[in-house]
Amino acid sequence: MSEHKATIQWVRTGDEFLKGKFSRAHTWTFDGGVTVAASSSPSAVPLPYSIPENVDPEEAFVASVSSCHMLTYLWVAFRNGYIIDSYADEAVGALTKNEKGILWVSLITLHPKIVYGGDRIPSAEDVARFHHLAHDNCFISNSIKTEVKVL
């Protein structure tokens, strides 16, 4: 099998840590060398302690589910003899409280817009089947309890 690594780094920059007044800005460095500026979401930790321009863990989670679904959908389409020219998704994750009152990402809704190329265009039934297969074969969706819907 394989391993996938990320290095997360945060450093305290002020004197008021015990008052909760500290920056949540940090970095994610991936094994390929890319470093991403990260932070808590301003909806979880108010400004100025969150950095709205940075990626927050909830956004990254939604993006990883969407990306995995897309990559698996492309594979399913290819295996079924269809050409895809473009695929775009505006994925949305919803935070709700669980039975213990703790917030969690309970639902991710994918809104894929797919443009097919070539002579063969799949039927609506084929597209639905491809999304189902993509969900069933996506590594990330097989690793989570969050519901994933495709609209």
Tab-separated table of N, CA and C in Angstrom:
chain	number	residue	atom	x	y	z
A	1	MET	N	0.839	-1.176	0.000
A	1	MET	CA	0.000	0.000	0.000
A	1	MET	C	0.885	1.240	0.000
A	2	SER	N	0.336	2.358	0.402
A	2	SER	CA	1.109	3.600	0.365
A	2	SER	C	0.863	4.421	1.621
A	3	GLU	N	1.756	5.368	1.855
A	3	GLU	CA	1.606	6.327	2.948
A	3	GLU	C	1.524	7.722	2.347
A	4	HIS	N	0.830	8.598	3.030
A	4	HIS	CA	0.664	9.985	2.582
A	4	HIS	C	0.952	10.871	3.773
A	5	LYS	N	1.902	11.789	3.625
A	5	LYS	CA	2.392	12.555	4.764
A	5	LYS	C	2.128	14.046	4.607
A	6	ALA	N	1.893	14.661	5.724
A	6	ALA	CA	1.782	16.113	5.809
A	6	ALA	C	2.443	16.538	7.115
A	7	THR	N	3.196	17.634	7.053
A	7	THR	CA	3.814	18.185	8.249
A	7	THR	C	3.067	19.461	8.608
A	8	ILE	N	2.538	19.498	9.809
A	8	ILE	CA	1.780	20.651	10.290
A	8	ILE	C	2.663	21.392	11.290
A	9	GLN	N	2.801	22.723	11.109
A	9	GLN	CA	3.673	23.478	11.998
A	9	GLN	C	3.006	24.769	12.446
A	10	TRP	N	3.036	24.994	13.746
A	10	TRP	CA	2.531	26.209	14.366
A	10	TRP	C	3.565	26.671	15.379
A	11	VAL	N	3.745	27.990	15.515
A	11	VAL	CA	4.673	28.559	16.489
A	11	VAL	C	3.972	29.722	17.187
A	12	ARG	N	4.044	29.721	18.504
A	12	ARG	CA	3.469	30.820	19.287
A	12	ARG	C	4.239	32.102	19.001
A	13	THR	N	3.482	33.208	18.839
A	13	THR	CA	4.109	34.492	18.515
A	13	THR	C	3.820	35.583	19.543
A	14	GLY	N	2.957	35.330	20.506
A	14	GLY	CA	2.607	36.372	21.475
A	14	GLY	C	2.720	35.880	22.902
A	15	ASP	N	2.319	36.769	23.847
A	15	ASP	CA	2.455	36.468	25.275
A	15	ASP	C	1.147	36.080	25.937
A	16	GLU	N	0.040	35.996	25.194
A	16	GLU	CA	-1.252	35.807	25.841
A	16	GLU	C	-1.895	34.455	25.507
A	17	PHE	N	-1.058	33.441	25.385
A	17	PHE	CA	-1.561	32.109	25.045
A	17	PHE	C	-2.595	31.632	26.064
A	18	LEU	N	-2.313	31.794	27.333
A	18	LEU	CA	-3.224	31.306	28.382
A	18	LEU	C	-4.520	32.099	28.468
A	19	LYS	N	-4.605	33.214	27.760
A	19	LYS	CA	-5.848	33.979	27.662
A	19	LYS	C	-6.601	33.611	26.386
A	20	GLY	N	-6.061	32.673	25.617
A	20	GLY	CA	-6.692	32.279	24.355
A	20	GLY	C	-6.432	33.245	23.224
A	21	LYS	N	-5.545	34.202	23.467
A	21	LYS	CA	-5.253	35.224	22.464
A	21	LYS	C	-3.969	34.855	21.728
A	22	PHE	N	-4.118	33.925	20.793
A	22	PHE	CA	-2.976	33.489	20.003
A	22	PHE	C	-3.440	33.189	18.587
A	23	SER	N	-2.527	33.376	17.669
A	23	SER	CA	-2.834	33.145	16.265
A	23	SER	C	-3.017	31.657	16.009
A	24	ARG	N	-4.003	31.349	15.182
A	24	ARG	CA	-4.216	29.961	14.755
A	24	ARG	C	-3.568	29.709	13.396
A	25	ALA	N	-2.830	30.695	12.878
A	25	ALA	CA	-2.128	30.535	11.602
A	25	ALA	C	-1.042	29.474	11.749
A	26	HIS	N	-0.959	28.620	10.755
A	26	HIS	CA	0.046	27.561	10.733
A	26	HIS	C	0.272	27.149	9.283
A	27	THR	N	1.150	26.190	9.062
A	27	THR	CA	1.394	25.720	7.695
A	27	THR	C	1.206	24.214	7.607
A	28	TRP	N	0.846	23.790	6.401
A	28	TRP	CA	0.813	22.371	6.041
A	28	TRP	C	1.862	22.200	4.952
A	29	THR	N	2.801	21.329	5.161
A	29	THR	CA	3.786	21.023	4.132
A	29	THR	C	3.604	19.562	3.744
A	30	PHE	N	3.429	19.344	2.449
A	30	PHE	CA	3.155	18.005	1.939
A	30	PHE	C	4.430	17.361	1.420
A	31	ASP	N	4.416	16.034	1.315
A	31	ASP	CA	5.627	15.301	0.954
A	31	ASP	C	6.177	15.669	-0.417
A	32	GLY	N	5.358	16.270	-1.269
A	32	GLY	CA	5.849	16.739	-2.566
A	32	GLY	C	6.544	18.083	-2.497
A	33	GLY	N	6.492	18.752	-1.337
A	33	GLY	CA	7.183	20.010	-1.145
A	33	GLY	C	6.294	21.236	-1.092
A	34	VAL	N	5.018	21.116	-1.420
A	34	VAL	CA	4.115	22.264	-1.397
A	34	VAL	C	3.785	22.628	0.053
A	35	THR	N	3.841	23.928	0.351
A	35	THR	CA	3.442	24.421	1.662
A	35	THR	C	2.205	25.288	1.498
A	36	VAL	N	1.208	25.046	2.334
A	36	VAL	CA	-0.061	25.760	2.285
A	36	VAL	C	-0.250	26.513	3.595
A	37	ALA	N	-0.657	27.780	3.479
A	37	ALA	CA	-0.979	28.569	4.664
A	37	ALA	C	-2.338	28.125	5.185
A	38	ALA	N	-2.398	27.777	6.462
A	38	ALA	CA	-3.626	27.262	7.061
A	38	ALA	C	-3.971	28.062	8.316
A	39	SER	N	-5.203	27.901	8.760
A	39	SER	CA	-5.682	28.583	9.956
A	39	SER	C	-6.985	27.935	10.379
A	40	SER	N	-7.414	28.258	11.573
A	40	SER	CA	-8.780	27.899	11.934
A	40	SER	C	-9.727	28.754	11.112
A	41	SER	N	-10.961	28.308	11.009
A	41	SER	CA	-11.983	29.093	10.323
A	41	SER	C	-12.407	30.261	11.209
A	42	PRO	N	-12.638	31.438	10.609
A	42	PRO	CA	-13.164	32.554	11.404
A	42	PRO	C	-14.522	32.246	12.029
A	43	SER	N	-15.232	31.261	11.489
A	43	SER	CA	-16.503	30.885	12.106
A	43	SER	C	-16.286	30.095	13.397
A	44	ALA	N	-15.080	29.553	13.590
A	44	ALA	CA	-14.768	28.808	14.804
A	44	ALA	C	-13.970	29.645	15.799
A	45	VAL	N	-13.046	30.430	15.286
A	45	VAL	CA	-12.199	31.273	16.131
A	45	VAL	C	-12.224	32.673	15.524
A	46	PRO	N	-12.635	33.684	16.311
A	46	PRO	CA	-12.811	35.027	15.739
A	46	PRO	C	-11.495	35.680	15.312
A	47	LEU	N	-11.644	36.668	14.424
A	47	LEU	CA	-10.520	37.508	14.034
A	47	LEU	C	-10.041	38.265	15.269
A	48	PRO	N	-8.833	38.581	15.440
A	48	PRO	CA	-7.718	38.437	14.510
A	48	PRO	C	-6.958	37.122	14.692
A	49	TYR	N	-7.513	36.184	15.424
A	49	TYR	CA	-6.783	34.953	15.740
A	49	TYR	C	-6.891	33.913	14.629
A	50	SER	N	-7.854	34.066	13.736
A	50	SER	CA	-7.961	33.256	12.529
A	50	SER	C	-7.581	34.114	11.343
A	51	ILE	N	-7.129	33.472	10.295
A	51	ILE	CA	-6.730	34.178	9.081
A	51	ILE	C	-7.674	33.714	7.966
A	52	PRO	N	-8.663	34.550	7.582
A	52	PRO	CA	-9.669	34.108	6.619
A	52	PRO	C	-9.106	33.716	5.249
A	53	GLU	N	-7.955	34.286	4.870
A	53	GLU	CA	-7.360	33.979	3.571
A	53	GLU	C	-6.733	32.584	3.541
A	54	ASN	N	-6.410	32.036	4.699
A	54	ASN	CA	-5.763	30.733	4.763
A	54	ASN	C	-6.796	29.622	4.665
A	55	VAL	N	-6.357	28.454	4.283
A	55	VAL	CA	-7.234	27.286	4.199
A	55	VAL	C	-7.491	26.773	5.611
A	56	ASP	N	-8.756	26.503	5.920
A	56	ASP	CA	-9.049	25.921	7.225
A	56	ASP	C	-9.304	24.418	7.075
A	57	PRO	N	-9.192	23.654	8.159
A	57	PRO	CA	-9.338	22.196	8.062
A	57	PRO	C	-10.667	21.751	7.465
A	58	GLU	N	-11.743	22.475	7.749
A	58	GLU	CA	-13.042	22.091	7.204
A	58	GLU	C	-13.069	22.255	5.688
A	59	GLU	N	-12.521	23.375	5.188
A	59	GLU	CA	-12.428	23.583	3.740
A	59	GLU	C	-11.572	22.502	3.092
A	60	ALA	N	-10.463	22.175	3.725
A	60	ALA	CA	-9.564	21.154	3.183
A	60	ALA	C	-10.248	19.798	3.132
A	61	PHE	N	-11.037	19.494	4.145
A	61	PHE	CA	-11.777	18.234	4.173
A	61	PHE	C	-12.770	18.170	3.018
A	62	VAL	N	-13.531	19.236	2.842
A	62	VAL	CA	-14.502	19.292	1.736
A	62	VAL	C	-13.771	19.174	0.395
A	63	ALA	N	-12.665	19.887	0.251
A	63	ALA	CA	-11.902	19.831	-0.995
A	63	ALA	C	-11.353	18.433	-1.252
A	64	SER	N	-10.893	17.756	-0.211
A	64	SER	CA	-10.335	16.420	-0.421
A	64	SER	C	-11.418	15.430	-0.835
A	65	VAL	N	-12.621	15.550	-0.268
A	65	VAL	CA	-13.723	14.679	-0.680
A	65	VAL	C	-14.090	14.955	-2.138
A	66	SER	N	-14.218	16.229	-2.493
A	66	SER	CA	-14.568	16.601	-3.859
A	66	SER	C	-13.493	16.153	-4.848
A	67	SER	N	-12.233	16.382	-4.507
A	67	SER	CA	-11.129	16.013	-5.383
A	67	SER	C	-11.071	14.507	-5.602
A	68	CYS	N	-11.228	13.741	-4.536
A	68	CYS	CA	-11.197	12.284	-4.655
A	68	CYS	C	-12.361	11.794	-5.507
A	69	HIS	N	-13.549	12.364	-5.283
A	69	HIS	CA	-14.715	11.972	-6.084
A	69	HIS	C	-14.458	12.272	-7.567
A	70	MET	N	-13.928	13.469	-7.849
A	70	MET	CA	-13.647	13.839	-9.236
A	70	MET	C	-12.643	12.890	-9.879
A	71	LEU	N	-11.542	12.641	-9.196
A	71	LEU	CA	-10.516	11.772	-9.765
A	71	LEU	C	-11.055	10.365	-10.022
A	72	THR	N	-11.885	9.884	-9.110
A	72	THR	CA	-12.465	8.558	-9.288
A	72	THR	C	-13.505	8.579	-10.398
A	73	TYR	N	-14.288	9.660	-10.514
A	73	TYR	CA	-15.266	9.794	-11.598
A	73	TYR	C	-14.551	9.790	-12.955
A	74	LEU	N	-13.442	10.519	-13.064
A	74	LEU	CA	-12.683	10.532	-14.311
A	74	LEU	C	-12.231	9.119	-14.672
A	75	TRP	N	-11.794	8.371	-13.683
A	75	TRP	CA	-11.355	6.994	-13.906
A	75	TRP	C	-12.528	6.123	-14.366
A	76	VAL	N	-13.693	6.269	-13.716
A	76	VAL	CA	-14.880	5.489	-14.092
A	76	VAL	C	-15.297	5.820	-15.522
A	77	ALA	N	-15.307	7.102	-15.864
A	77	ALA	CA	-15.697	7.506	-17.222
A	77	ALA	C	-14.725	6.927	-18.248
A	78	PHE	N	-13.445	7.037	-17.979
A	78	PHE	CA	-12.435	6.489	-18.879
A	78	PHE	C	-12.634	4.982	-19.060
A	79	ARG	N	-12.869	4.280	-17.958
A	79	ARG	CA	-13.048	2.822	-18.029
A	79	ARG	C	-14.295	2.433	-18.816
A	80	ASN	N	-15.251	3.353	-18.888
A	80	ASN	CA	-16.482	3.094	-19.631
A	80	ASN	C	-16.465	3.704	-21.032
A	81	GLY	N	-15.336	4.230	-21.462
A	81	GLY	CA	-15.176	4.698	-22.827
A	81	GLY	C	-15.681	6.097	-23.107
A	82	TYR	N	-15.779	6.947	-22.072
A	82	TYR	CA	-16.236	8.326	-22.260
A	82	TYR	C	-15.071	9.286	-22.074
A	83	ILE	N	-15.088	10.358	-22.852
A	83	ILE	CA	-14.074	11.403	-22.756
A	83	ILE	C	-14.666	12.563	-21.961
A	84	ILE	N	-13.897	13.072	-21.010
A	84	ILE	CA	-14.310	14.256	-20.252
A	84	ILE	C	-13.353	15.383	-20.599
A	85	ASP	N	-13.926	16.515	-21.020
A	85	ASP	CA	-13.124	17.698	-21.342
A	85	ASP	C	-12.872	18.563	-20.110
A	86	SER	N	-13.852	18.655	-19.225
A	86	SER	CA	-13.658	19.445	-18.010
A	86	SER	C	-14.609	18.967	-16.922
A	87	TYR	N	-14.214	19.221	-15.704
A	87	TYR	CA	-14.994	18.852	-14.520
A	87	TYR	C	-14.766	19.961	-13.507
A	88	ALA	N	-15.828	20.586	-13.039
A	88	ALA	CA	-15.740	21.631	-12.018
A	88	ALA	C	-16.763	21.328	-10.936
A	89	ASP	N	-16.424	21.616	-9.710
A	89	ASP	CA	-17.332	21.340	-8.601
A	89	ASP	C	-17.248	22.481	-7.592
A	90	GLU	N	-18.405	22.901	-7.111
A	90	GLU	CA	-18.473	23.843	-6.001
A	90	GLU	C	-19.032	23.079	-4.819
A	91	ALA	N	-18.149	22.358	-4.139
A	91	ALA	CA	-18.535	21.498	-3.022
A	91	ALA	C	-18.816	22.334	-1.780
A	92	VAL	N	-19.810	21.895	-0.991
A	92	VAL	CA	-20.212	22.613	0.215
A	92	VAL	C	-20.304	21.620	1.369
A	93	GLY	N	-19.651	21.948	2.464
A	93	GLY	CA	-19.738	21.130	3.665
A	93	GLY	C	-20.594	21.821	4.709
A	94	ALA	N	-21.424	21.042	5.396
A	94	ALA	CA	-22.308	21.590	6.430
A	94	ALA	C	-21.880	21.076	7.804
A	95	LEU	N	-21.669	22.013	8.720
A	95	LEU	CA	-21.394	21.661	10.106
A	95	LEU	C	-22.701	21.638	10.874
A	96	THR	N	-22.921	20.564	11.585
A	96	THR	CA	-24.074	20.453	12.472
A	96	THR	C	-23.592	19.838	13.781
A	97	LYS	N	-24.455	19.847	14.777
A	97	LYS	CA	-24.101	19.221	16.053
A	97	LYS	C	-24.537	17.759	16.045
A	98	ASN	N	-23.676	16.916	16.592
A	98	ASN	CA	-24.034	15.506	16.705
A	98	ASN	C	-24.854	15.271	17.976
A	99	GLU	N	-25.120	14.012	18.289
A	99	GLU	CA	-25.957	13.678	19.445
A	99	GLU	C	-25.338	14.106	20.768
A	100	LYS	N	-24.020	14.383	20.779
A	100	LYS	CA	-23.331	14.865	21.978
A	100	LYS	C	-23.217	16.389	21.995
A	101	GLY	N	-23.762	17.045	20.968
A	101	GLY	CA	-23.695	18.495	20.881
A	101	GLY	C	-22.385	19.021	20.325
A	102	ILE	N	-21.595	18.146	19.726
A	102	ILE	CA	-20.298	18.530	19.172
A	102	ILE	C	-20.444	18.759	17.672
A	103	LEU	N	-19.876	19.866	17.192
A	103	LEU	CA	-19.934	20.163	15.761
A	103	LEU	C	-19.120	19.152	14.963
A	104	TRP	N	-19.666	18.791	13.799
A	104	TRP	CA	-18.957	17.915	12.873
A	104	TRP	C	-19.447	18.205	11.464
A	105	VAL	N	-18.650	17.834	10.464
A	105	VAL	CA	-19.059	17.988	9.073
A	105	VAL	C	-19.955	16.789	8.763
A	106	SER	N	-21.256	17.030	8.821
A	106	SER	CA	-22.222	15.937	8.685
A	106	SER	C	-22.626	15.673	7.233
A	107	LEU	N	-22.452	16.664	6.376
A	107	LEU	CA	-22.886	16.528	4.989
A	107	LEU	C	-21.961	17.320	4.079
A	108	ILE	N	-21.552	16.691	2.993
A	108	ILE	CA	-20.841	17.388	1.920
A	108	ILE	C	-21.672	17.199	0.664
A	109	THR	N	-22.028	18.322	0.042
A	109	THR	CA	-22.805	18.275	-1.190
A	109	THR	C	-21.911	18.689	-2.338
A	110	LEU	N	-21.821	17.812	-3.326
A	110	LEU	CA	-21.032	18.071	-4.519
A	110	LEU	C	-21.957	18.586	-5.615
A	111	HIS	N	-21.482	19.543	-6.382
A	111	HIS	CA	-22.246	20.136	-7.482
A	111	HIS	C	-21.416	20.069	-8.769
A	112	PRO	N	-21.100	18.856	-9.231
A	112	PRO	CA	-20.219	18.760	-10.388
A	112	PRO	C	-20.872	19.247	-11.678
A	113	LYS	N	-20.070	19.944	-12.462
A	113	LYS	CA	-20.445	20.369	-13.810
A	113	LYS	C	-19.431	19.707	-14.730
A	114	ILE	N	-19.908	18.771	-15.540
A	114	ILE	CA	-19.020	17.944	-16.351
A	114	ILE	C	-19.301	18.207	-17.825
A	115	VAL	N	-18.237	18.431	-18.579
A	115	VAL	CA	-18.350	18.601	-20.026
A	115	VAL	C	-17.681	17.392	-20.672
A	116	TYR	N	-18.468	16.685	-21.459
A	116	TYR	CA	-17.980	15.486	-22.149
A	116	TYR	C	-17.513	15.857	-23.545
A	117	GLY	N	-16.500	15.153	-24.022
A	117	GLY	CA	-15.997	15.343	-25.370
A	117	GLY	C	-16.188	14.072	-26.179
A	118	GLY	N	-15.793	14.123	-27.410
A	118	GLY	CA	-15.914	12.951	-28.262
A	118	GLY	C	-17.334	12.727	-28.742
A	119	ASP	N	-17.553	11.583	-29.341
A	119	ASP	CA	-18.852	11.261	-29.940
A	119	ASP	C	-19.846	10.667	-28.962
A	120	ARG	N	-19.375	10.105	-27.866
A	120	ARG	CA	-20.264	9.427	-26.912
A	120	ARG	C	-20.562	10.339	-25.732
A	121	ILE	N	-21.839	10.565	-25.470
A	121	ILE	CA	-22.282	11.336	-24.310
A	121	ILE	C	-23.092	10.378	-23.437
A	122	PRO	N	-22.759	10.266	-22.149
A	122	PRO	CA	-23.489	9.325	-21.311
A	122	PRO	C	-24.914	9.795	-21.033
A	123	SER	N	-25.799	8.838	-20.840
A	123	SER	CA	-27.181	9.153	-20.468
A	123	SER	C	-27.209	9.615	-19.016
A	124	ALA	N	-28.325	10.176	-18.598
A	124	ALA	CA	-28.491	10.591	-17.203
A	124	ALA	C	-28.316	9.399	-16.271
A	125	GLU	N	-28.798	8.227	-16.687
A	125	GLU	CA	-28.657	7.021	-15.876
A	125	GLU	C	-27.188	6.621	-15.753
A	126	ASP	N	-26.439	6.737	-16.869
A	126	ASP	CA	-25.011	6.428	-16.819
A	126	ASP	C	-24.282	7.386	-15.882
A	127	VAL	N	-24.601	8.670	-15.970
A	127	VAL	CA	-23.957	9.669	-15.107
A	127	VAL	C	-24.230	9.341	-13.645
A	128	ALA	N	-25.468	9.026	-13.312
A	128	ALA	CA	-25.809	8.668	-11.928
A	128	ALA	C	-25.029	7.428	-11.494
A	129	ARG	N	-24.927	6.444	-12.378
A	129	ARG	CA	-24.190	5.210	-12.062
A	129	ARG	C	-22.704	5.518	-11.883
A	130	PHE	N	-22.157	6.392	-12.720
A	130	PHE	CA	-20.748	6.760	-12.599
A	130	PHE	C	-20.476	7.458	-11.264
A	131	HIS	N	-21.392	8.360	-10.848
A	131	HIS	CA	-21.219	9.030	-9.553
A	131	HIS	C	-21.288	8.020	-8.418
A	132	HIS	N	-22.202	7.072	-8.511
A	132	HIS	CA	-22.317	6.036	-7.485
A	132	HIS	C	-21.026	5.215	-7.418
A	133	LEU	N	-20.512	4.812	-8.576
A	133	LEU	CA	-19.256	4.060	-8.613
A	133	LEU	C	-18.090	4.896	-8.096
A	134	ALA	N	-18.078	6.182	-8.448
A	134	ALA	CA	-17.017	7.068	-7.970
A	134	ALA	C	-17.053	7.154	-6.448
A	135	HIS	N	-18.241	7.306	-5.890
A	135	HIS	CA	-18.363	7.380	-4.433
A	135	HIS	C	-17.915	6.071	-3.791
A	136	ASP	N	-18.356	4.955	-4.347
A	136	ASP	CA	-18.017	3.651	-3.781
A	136	ASP	C	-16.532	3.329	-3.858
A	137	ASN	N	-15.822	3.919	-4.824
A	137	ASN	CA	-14.412	3.599	-5.031
A	137	ASN	C	-13.446	4.690	-4.580
A	138	CYS	N	-13.959	5.821	-4.128
A	138	CYS	CA	-13.116	6.920	-3.669
A	138	CYS	C	-12.477	6.548	-2.326
A	139	PHE	N	-11.160	6.677	-2.223
A	139	PHE	CA	-10.454	6.335	-0.995
A	139	PHE	C	-10.949	7.172	0.182
A	140	ILE	N	-11.180	8.453	-0.068
A	140	ILE	CA	-11.583	9.347	1.021
A	140	ILE	C	-12.998	9.035	1.487
A	141	SER	N	-13.942	8.876	0.550
A	141	SER	CA	-15.324	8.596	0.976
A	141	SER	C	-15.427	7.261	1.695
A	142	ASN	N	-14.523	6.353	1.415
A	142	ASN	CA	-14.502	5.078	2.130
A	142	ASN	C	-13.875	5.211	3.514
A	143	SER	N	-13.351	6.386	3.838
A	143	SER	CA	-12.669	6.616	5.106
A	143	SER	C	-13.450	7.494	6.072
A	144	ILE	N	-14.631	7.959	5.670
A	144	ILE	CA	-15.354	8.937	6.486
A	144	ILE	C	-16.773	8.470	6.785
A	145	LYS	N	-17.360	9.087	7.828
A	145	LYS	CA	-18.770	8.813	8.120
A	145	LYS	C	-19.693	9.934	7.632
A	146	THR	N	-19.126	11.014	7.130
A	146	THR	CA	-19.883	12.131	6.600
A	146	THR	C	-20.698	11.683	5.380
A	147	GLU	N	-21.950	12.112	5.317
A	147	GLU	CA	-22.773	11.824	4.141
A	147	GLU	C	-22.293	12.690	2.985
A	148	VAL	N	-22.218	12.092	1.802
A	148	VAL	CA	-21.817	12.822	0.593
A	148	VAL	C	-22.950	12.695	-0.412
A	149	LYS	N	-23.463	13.844	-0.845
A	149	LYS	CA	-24.515	13.887	-1.861
A	149	LYS	C	-23.968	14.511	-3.128
A	150	VAL	N	-24.469	14.033	-4.261
A	150	VAL	CA	-24.125	14.623	-5.549
A	150	VAL	C	-25.390	15.199	-6.143
A	151	LEU	N	-25.387	16.492	-6.414
A	151	LEU	CA	-26.556	17.143	-7.034
A	151	LEU	C	-26.281	17.397	-8.491
